[in-house]
PDB file of C-alpha atoms in Angstrom:
ATOM      1  CA  MET W  83       7.906  13.896  21.433  1.00 36.00           C
ATOM      2  CA  ALA W  84       5.320  16.661  21.424  1.00 40.00           C
ATOM      3  CA  THR W  85       2.962  17.070  24.332  1.00 38.00           C
ATOM      4  CA  GLY W  86      -0.792  17.012  23.815  1.00 40.00           C
ATOM      5  CA  ALA W  87      -1.074  20.828  23.678  1.00 38.00           C
ATOM      6  CA  GLU W  88       1.872  21.176  21.303  1.00 40.00           C
ATOM      7  CA  LYS W  89       0.599  18.321  19.170  1.00 41.00           C
ATOM      8  CA  ALA W  90      -2.875  19.820  18.844  1.00 40.00           C
ATOM      9  CA  SER W  91      -1.563  23.158  17.634  1.00 40.00           C
ATOM     10  CA  SER W  92       0.946  21.737  15.176  1.00 42.00           C
ATOM     11  CA  PRO W  93       0.021  22.073  11.512  1.00 48.00           C
ATOM     12  CA  SER W  94      -0.809  19.076   9.405  1.00 45.00           C
ATOM     13  CA  THR W  95       2.418  19.610   7.507  1.00 45.00           C
ATOM     14  CA  GLU W  96       4.767  19.007  10.410  1.00 51.00           C
ATOM     15  CA  VAL W  97       6.120  15.494  10.553  1.00 50.00           C
ATOM     16  CA  GLY W  98       5.190  13.618  13.683  1.00 60.00           C
ATOM     17  CA  GLN W  99       5.564   9.935  14.302  1.00 72.00           C
ATOM     18  CA  MET W 100       6.207   7.809  11.263  1.00 77.00           C
ATOM     19  CA  HIS W 101       4.237   4.683  10.430  1.00 83.00           C
ATOM     20  CA  ASN W 102       6.254   2.684   7.884  1.00 83.00           C
ATOM     21  CA  GLY W 103       7.521   5.867   6.263  1.00 87.00           C
ATOM     22  CA  ILE W 104       4.138   7.635   6.382  1.00 91.00           C
ATOM     23  CA  PRO W 105       4.314  10.850   8.432  1.00 92.00           C
ATOM     24  CA  GLU W 106       1.564  11.540  10.923  1.00 93.00           C
ATOM     25  CA  ALA W 107      -0.745  14.464  10.159  1.00 92.00           C
ATOM     26  CA  PHE W 108      -1.674  16.454  13.239  1.00 90.00           C
ATOM     27  CA  PHE W 109      -5.165  17.791  13.756  1.00 93.00           C
ATOM     28  CA  VAL W 110      -5.322  21.598  13.915  1.00 92.00           C
ATOM     29  CA  GLU W 111      -7.634  22.521  16.772  1.00 93.00           C
ATOM     30  CA  ASP W 112      -6.943  26.251  16.965  1.00 94.00           C
ATOM     31  CA  VAL W 113      -6.410  27.803  13.531  1.00 94.00           C
ATOM     32  CA  ALA W 114      -5.910  31.317  14.929  1.00 93.00           C
ATOM     33  CA  LYS W 115      -3.150  30.126  17.267  1.00 94.00           C
ATOM     34  CA  LEU W 116      -1.513  28.192  14.448  1.00 93.00           C
ATOM     35  CA  MET W 117      -1.537  31.240  12.171  1.00 92.00           C
ATOM     36  CA  ALA W 118      -0.077  33.412  14.950  1.00 92.00           C
ATOM     37  CA  ASP W 119       2.577  30.849  15.927  1.00 93.00           C
ATOM     38  CA  ARG W 120       3.683  30.206  12.340  1.00 91.00           C
ATOM     39  CA  LYS W 121       3.280  33.845  11.228  1.00 93.00           C
ATOM     40  CA  LYS W 122       1.513  32.673   8.090  1.00 93.00           C
ATOM     41  CA  ASP W 123      -1.790  33.550   6.553  1.00 93.00           C
ATOM     42  CA  ALA W 124      -4.502  31.075   5.603  1.00 93.00           C
ATOM     43  CA  LYS W 125      -3.363  30.874   1.990  1.00 94.00           C
ATOM     44  CA  GLU W 126       0.153  29.799   2.976  1.00 95.00           C
ATOM     45  CA  LEU W 127      -1.182  27.228   5.447  1.00 95.00           C
ATOM     46  CA  LEU W 128      -3.571  25.875   2.818  1.00 96.00           C
ATOM     47  CA  GLU W 129      -0.663  25.542   0.384  1.00 96.00           C
ATOM     48  CA  GLU W 130       1.302  23.555   2.986  1.00 95.00           C
ATOM     49  CA  CYS W 131      -1.704  21.349   3.679  1.00 95.00           C
ATOM     50  CA  ASP W 132      -2.291  20.840  -0.034  1.00 96.00           C
ATOM     51  CA  SER W 133       1.345  19.844  -0.491  1.00 96.00           C
ATOM     52  CA  MET W 134       1.007  17.266   2.295  1.00 95.00           C
ATOM     53  CA  TYR W 135      -2.307  16.091   0.829  1.00 97.00           C
ATOM     54  CA  GLN W 136      -0.677  15.555  -2.576  1.00 97.00           C
ATOM     55  CA  SER W 137       2.162  13.607  -0.908  1.00 96.00           C
ATOM     56  CA  TYR W 138      -0.353  11.379   0.845  1.00 96.00           C
ATOM     57  CA  LYS W 139      -2.256  10.793  -2.399  1.00 97.00           C
ATOM     58  CA  ARG W 140       0.995   9.755  -4.140  1.00 97.00           C
ATOM     59  CA  MET W 141       1.752   7.375  -1.281  1.00 96.00           C
ATOM     60  CA  GLU W 142      -1.781   5.981  -1.538  1.00 97.00           C
ATOM     61  CA  GLN W 143      -1.326   5.404  -5.256  1.00 97.00           C
ATOM     62  CA  GLN W 144       2.020   3.654  -4.718  1.00 96.00           C
ATOM     63  CA  LEU W 145       0.605   1.460  -1.960  1.00 96.00           C
ATOM     64  CA  GLY W 146      -2.383   0.579  -4.137  1.00 96.00           C
ATOM     65  CA  LEU W 147      -0.033  -0.446  -6.928  1.00 97.00           C
ATOM     66  CA  ARG W 148       2.024  -2.598  -4.541  1.00 96.00           C
ATOM     67  CA  GLN W 149      -1.172  -4.118  -3.155  1.00 96.00           C
ATOM     68  CA  ARG W 150      -2.467  -5.126  -6.602  1.00 96.00           C
ATOM     69  CA  LYS W 151       0.951  -6.527  -7.537  1.00 95.00           C
ATOM     70  CA  LEU W 152       1.102  -8.587  -4.329  1.00 95.00           C
ATOM     71  CA  GLN W 153      -2.424  -9.902  -4.833  1.00 94.00           C
ATOM     72  CA  ALA W 154      -1.559 -11.054  -8.346  1.00 93.00           C
ATOM     73  CA  GLN W 155       1.660 -12.596  -7.065  1.00 93.00           C
ATOM     74  CA  ALA W 156      -0.185 -14.451  -4.275  1.00 94.00           C
ATOM     75  CA  VAL W 157      -2.696 -15.895  -6.755  1.00 94.00           C
ATOM     76  CA  GLU W 158       0.119 -17.087  -9.013  1.00 93.00           C
ATOM     77  CA  ILE W 159       2.073 -18.612  -6.111  1.00 94.00           C
ATOM     78  CA  LYS W 160      -1.047 -20.349  -4.794  1.00 95.00           C
ATOM     79  CA  SER W 161      -1.738 -21.795  -8.246  1.00 93.00           C
ATOM     80  CA  SER W 162       1.836 -23.075  -8.549  1.00 92.00           C
ATOM     81  CA  LEU W 163       1.697 -24.453  -5.024  1.00 95.00           C
ATOM     82  CA  GLY W 164      -1.547 -26.322  -5.732  1.00 93.00           C
ATOM     83  CA  MET W 165      -0.120 -27.857  -8.897  1.00 90.00           C
ATOM     84  CA  LEU W 166       3.110 -28.843  -7.176  1.00 92.00           C
ATOM     85  CA  GLU W 167       1.205 -30.406  -4.261  1.00 92.00           C
ATOM     86  CA  HIS W 168      -0.874 -32.373  -6.766  1.00 90.00           C
ATOM     87  CA  LEU W 169       2.257 -33.569  -8.592  1.00 87.00           C
ATOM     88  CA  ASP W 170       3.940 -34.450  -5.307  1.00 87.00           C
ATOM     89  CA  GLY W 171       0.907 -36.513  -4.251  1.00 88.00           C
ATOM     90  CA  MET W 172       1.046 -38.699  -7.372  1.00 87.00           C
ATOM     91  CA  GLU W 173       2.304 -42.237  -6.828  1.00 85.00           C
ATOM     92  CA  GLY W 174       4.655 -44.395  -8.865  1.00 82.00           C
ATOM     93  CA  ASP W 175       4.041 -44.329 -12.617  1.00 86.00           C
ATOM     94  CA  GLN W 176       0.910 -42.213 -12.360  1.00 89.00           C
ATOM     95  CA  THR W 177       0.703 -39.377 -14.920  1.00 89.00           C
ATOM     96  CA  LEU W 178      -1.338 -36.197 -15.221  1.00 88.00           C
ATOM     97  CA  ASN W 179      -3.047 -35.150 -18.470  1.00 90.00           C
ATOM     98  CA  THR W 180      -3.580 -31.415 -18.791  1.00 88.00           C
ATOM     99  CA  ASP W 181      -3.809 -28.557 -21.248  1.00 90.00           C
ATOM    100  CA  PHE W 182      -0.609 -26.548 -21.252  1.00 83.00           C
ATOM    101  CA  ARG W 183      -0.668 -22.880 -22.275  1.00 86.00           C
ATOM    102  CA  LEU W 184       2.032 -21.966 -24.776  1.00 89.00           C
ATOM    103  CA  ASN W 185       0.808 -18.389 -25.211  1.00 91.00           C
ATOM    104  CA  ASP W 186      -2.418 -16.405 -24.764  1.00 88.00           C
ATOM    105  CA  ALA W 187      -4.374 -18.233 -27.460  1.00 90.00           C
ATOM    106  CA  LEU W 188      -2.468 -21.498 -27.931  1.00 93.00           C
ATOM    107  CA  PHE W 189      -2.859 -24.559 -25.710  1.00 92.00           C
ATOM    108  CA  VAL W 190      -1.463 -28.041 -26.149  1.00 94.00           C
ATOM    109  CA  THR W 191      -2.364 -31.263 -24.355  1.00 94.00           C
ATOM    110  CA  ALA W 192       0.468 -32.571 -22.214  1.00 91.00           C
ATOM    111  CA  THR W 193       1.077 -35.691 -20.179  1.00 91.00           C
ATOM    112  CA  ILE W 194       3.094 -34.934 -17.059  1.00 87.00           C
ATOM    113  CA  PRO W 195       4.833 -37.828 -15.294  1.00 87.00           C
ATOM    114  CA  ARG W 196       5.619 -37.804 -11.589  1.00 85.00           C
ATOM    115  CA  ALA W 197       8.924 -35.991 -11.054  1.00 85.00           C
ATOM    116  CA  ASP W 198      11.331 -35.584  -8.178  1.00 88.00           C
ATOM    117  CA  LYS W 199      12.563 -32.236  -9.504  1.00 92.00           C
ATOM    118  CA  VAL W 200      10.735 -29.177 -10.797  1.00 92.00           C
ATOM    119  CA  GLY W 201      11.761 -25.878 -12.351  1.00 92.00           C
ATOM    120  CA  LEU W 202      10.518 -22.655 -10.745  1.00 92.00           C
ATOM    121  CA  TRP W 203      10.549 -19.284 -12.498  1.00 88.00           C
ATOM    122  CA  LEU W 204      12.129 -16.780 -10.149  1.00 83.00           C
ATOM    123  CA  GLY W 205      11.677 -13.786 -12.421  1.00 80.00           C
ATOM    124  CA  ALA W 206      13.914 -11.843 -14.787  1.00 87.00           C
ATOM    125  CA  ASN W 207      14.057 -14.884 -17.118  1.00 89.00           C
ATOM    126  CA  VAL W 208      15.625 -17.017 -14.383  1.00 93.00           C
ATOM    127  CA  MET W 209      14.498 -20.572 -13.709  1.00 94.00           C
ATOM    128  CA  LEU W 210      16.030 -22.846 -11.083  1.00 94.00           C
ATOM    129  CA  GLU W 211      15.584 -26.550 -10.611  1.00 95.00           C
ATOM    130  CA  TYR W 212      14.525 -27.681  -7.143  1.00 95.00           C
ATOM    131  CA  GLU W 213      13.780 -30.963  -5.451  1.00 94.00           C
ATOM    132  CA  THR W 214      10.009 -31.224  -5.062  1.00 92.00           C
ATOM    133  CA  GLY W 215      10.180 -30.868  -1.263  1.00 92.00           C
ATOM    134  CA  GLU W 216      12.415 -27.787  -1.488  1.00 95.00           C
ATOM    135  CA  ALA W 217      10.132 -26.222  -4.103  1.00 95.00           C
ATOM    136  CA  LEU W 218       7.073 -26.821  -1.916  1.00 96.00           C
ATOM    137  CA  ALA W 219       8.826 -25.268   1.087  1.00 96.00           C
ATOM    138  CA  LEU W 220       9.935 -22.250  -0.978  1.00 96.00           C
ATOM    139  CA  LEU W 221       6.487 -21.689  -2.462  1.00 96.00           C
ATOM    140  CA  ARG W 222       4.800 -22.005   0.938  1.00 96.00           C
ATOM    141  CA  LYS W 223       7.268 -19.536   2.429  1.00 97.00           C
ATOM    142  CA  ASN W 224       6.741 -17.112  -0.479  1.00 95.00           C
ATOM    143  CA  TYR W 225       2.965 -17.447  -0.223  1.00 96.00           C
ATOM    144  CA  GLU W 226       2.980 -16.729   3.509  1.00 96.00           C
ATOM    145  CA  SER W 227       5.316 -13.803   2.927  1.00 96.00           C
ATOM    146  CA  ALA W 228       3.028 -12.391   0.220  1.00 95.00           C
ATOM    147  CA  LYS W 229       0.006 -12.732   2.522  1.00 94.00           C
ATOM    148  CA  ALA W 230       1.870 -11.019   5.388  1.00 95.00           C
ATOM    149  CA  ASN W 231       3.015  -8.189   3.099  1.00 95.00           C
ATOM    150  CA  ALA W 232      -0.535  -7.748   1.760  1.00 94.00           C
ATOM    151  CA  SER W 233      -1.819  -7.579   5.324  1.00 94.00           C
ATOM    152  CA  GLN W 234       0.788  -4.938   6.217  1.00 94.00           C
ATOM    153  CA  ILE W 235      -0.084  -2.905   3.135  1.00 95.00           C
ATOM    154  CA  LYS W 236      -3.748  -2.991   4.151  1.00 95.00           C
ATOM    155  CA  LEU W 237      -2.801  -1.590   7.563  1.00 95.00           C
ATOM    156  CA  ASP W 238      -0.657   1.070   5.890  1.00 95.00           C
ATOM    157  CA  MET W 239      -3.537   2.002   3.555  1.00 96.00           C
ATOM    158  CA  ASP W 240      -5.900   2.350   6.528  1.00 96.00           C
ATOM    159  CA  TYR W 241      -3.392   4.551   8.360  1.00 96.00           C
ATOM    160  CA  LEU W 242      -2.808   6.623   5.229  1.00 96.00           C
ATOM    161  CA  ARG W 243      -6.544   7.150   4.722  1.00 96.00           C
ATOM    162  CA  ASP W 244      -6.753   8.437   8.305  1.00 96.00           C
ATOM    163  CA  GLN W 245      -3.946  10.908   7.584  1.00 96.00           C
ATOM    164  CA  ILE W 246      -5.614  12.047   4.365  1.00 97.00           C
ATOM    165  CA  THR W 247      -8.868  12.628   6.256  1.00 97.00           C
ATOM    166  CA  THR W 248      -7.035  14.630   8.922  1.00 96.00           C
ATOM    167  CA  VAL W 249      -5.401  16.859   6.298  1.00 97.00           C
ATOM    168  CA  GLU W 250      -8.734  17.351   4.494  1.00 97.00           C
ATOM    169  CA  VAL W 251     -10.399  18.368   7.766  1.00 97.00           C
ATOM    170  CA  ASN W 252      -7.504  20.745   8.533  1.00 96.00           C
ATOM    171  CA  MET W 253      -7.819  22.323   5.096  1.00 97.00           C
ATOM    172  CA  ALA W 254     -11.557  22.812   5.595  1.00 97.00           C
ATOM    173  CA  ARG W 255     -11.022  24.319   9.062  1.00 96.00           C
ATOM    174  CA  ILE W 256      -8.350  26.736   7.809  1.00 96.00           C
ATOM    175  CA  TYR W 257     -10.467  27.738   4.819  1.00 96.00           C
ATOM    176  CA  ASN W 258     -13.579  28.270   6.956  1.00 96.00           C
ATOM    177  CA  TYR W 259     -11.580  30.322   9.460  1.00 95.00           C
ATOM    178  CA  ASP W 260     -10.253  32.478   6.625  1.00 94.00           C
ATOM    179  CA  VAL W 261     -13.783  33.010   5.277  1.00 95.00           C
ATOM    180  CA  THR W 262     -14.932  34.037   8.777  1.00 94.00           C
ATOM    181  CA  LEU W 263     -12.045  36.511   9.079  1.00 92.00           C
ATOM    182  CA  ARG W 264     -12.829  38.028   5.681  1.00 92.00           C
ATOM    183  CA  ARG W 265     -16.523  38.362   6.528  1.00 94.00           C
ATOM    184  CA  GLN W 266     -15.655  40.045   9.836  1.00 92.00           C
ATOM    185  CA  ALA W 267     -13.281  42.424   8.058  1.00 90.00           C
ATOM    186  CA  GLN W 268     -15.900  43.197   5.437  1.00 91.00           C
ATOM    187  CA  ALA W 269     -18.588  43.790   8.083  1.00 90.00           C
ATOM    188  CA  SER W 270     -16.363  46.173  10.049  1.00 87.00           C
ATOM    189  CA  THR W 271     -15.702  48.388   6.987  1.00 77.00           C
TER     190      THR W 271
END
């Protein structure tokens, strides 16, 4: 583990602690010291920072995709759970009249009797038959899992945005330091 002084002078491209596979970007406090320690010029450091920035942006895109997929999945699970709870609450010979979607533009009216077993689509063209109680338990577990995963992804996105900001600030500091050096060199000639 790096000490505070070592951590502050490390470039944003060195991997520090990991947060769910996302490397920590270190803040560059002293650009001159970093350039001397690494024996690199500003252009090379900016290229390293840009590479890390691009990696973070790819991670952000992937997390965003996972987040949207999980949100859609949670909505679908909640809908199925609500319907199954309604069917489970029906008594005796009670039936449910509803419009059933066959495809995007075709609906048919259906009468659904109370049932002790239901079929759940698990994905990849797989459907399994469950007792109503088991199906409710599975859907509740899946819904809670989807909510927990969405919550974790939100935390990961927040952490990733912090890392992106740190790299952007580092890039600006390195660039500004390079501009200052060039101006000083130009003024001395």
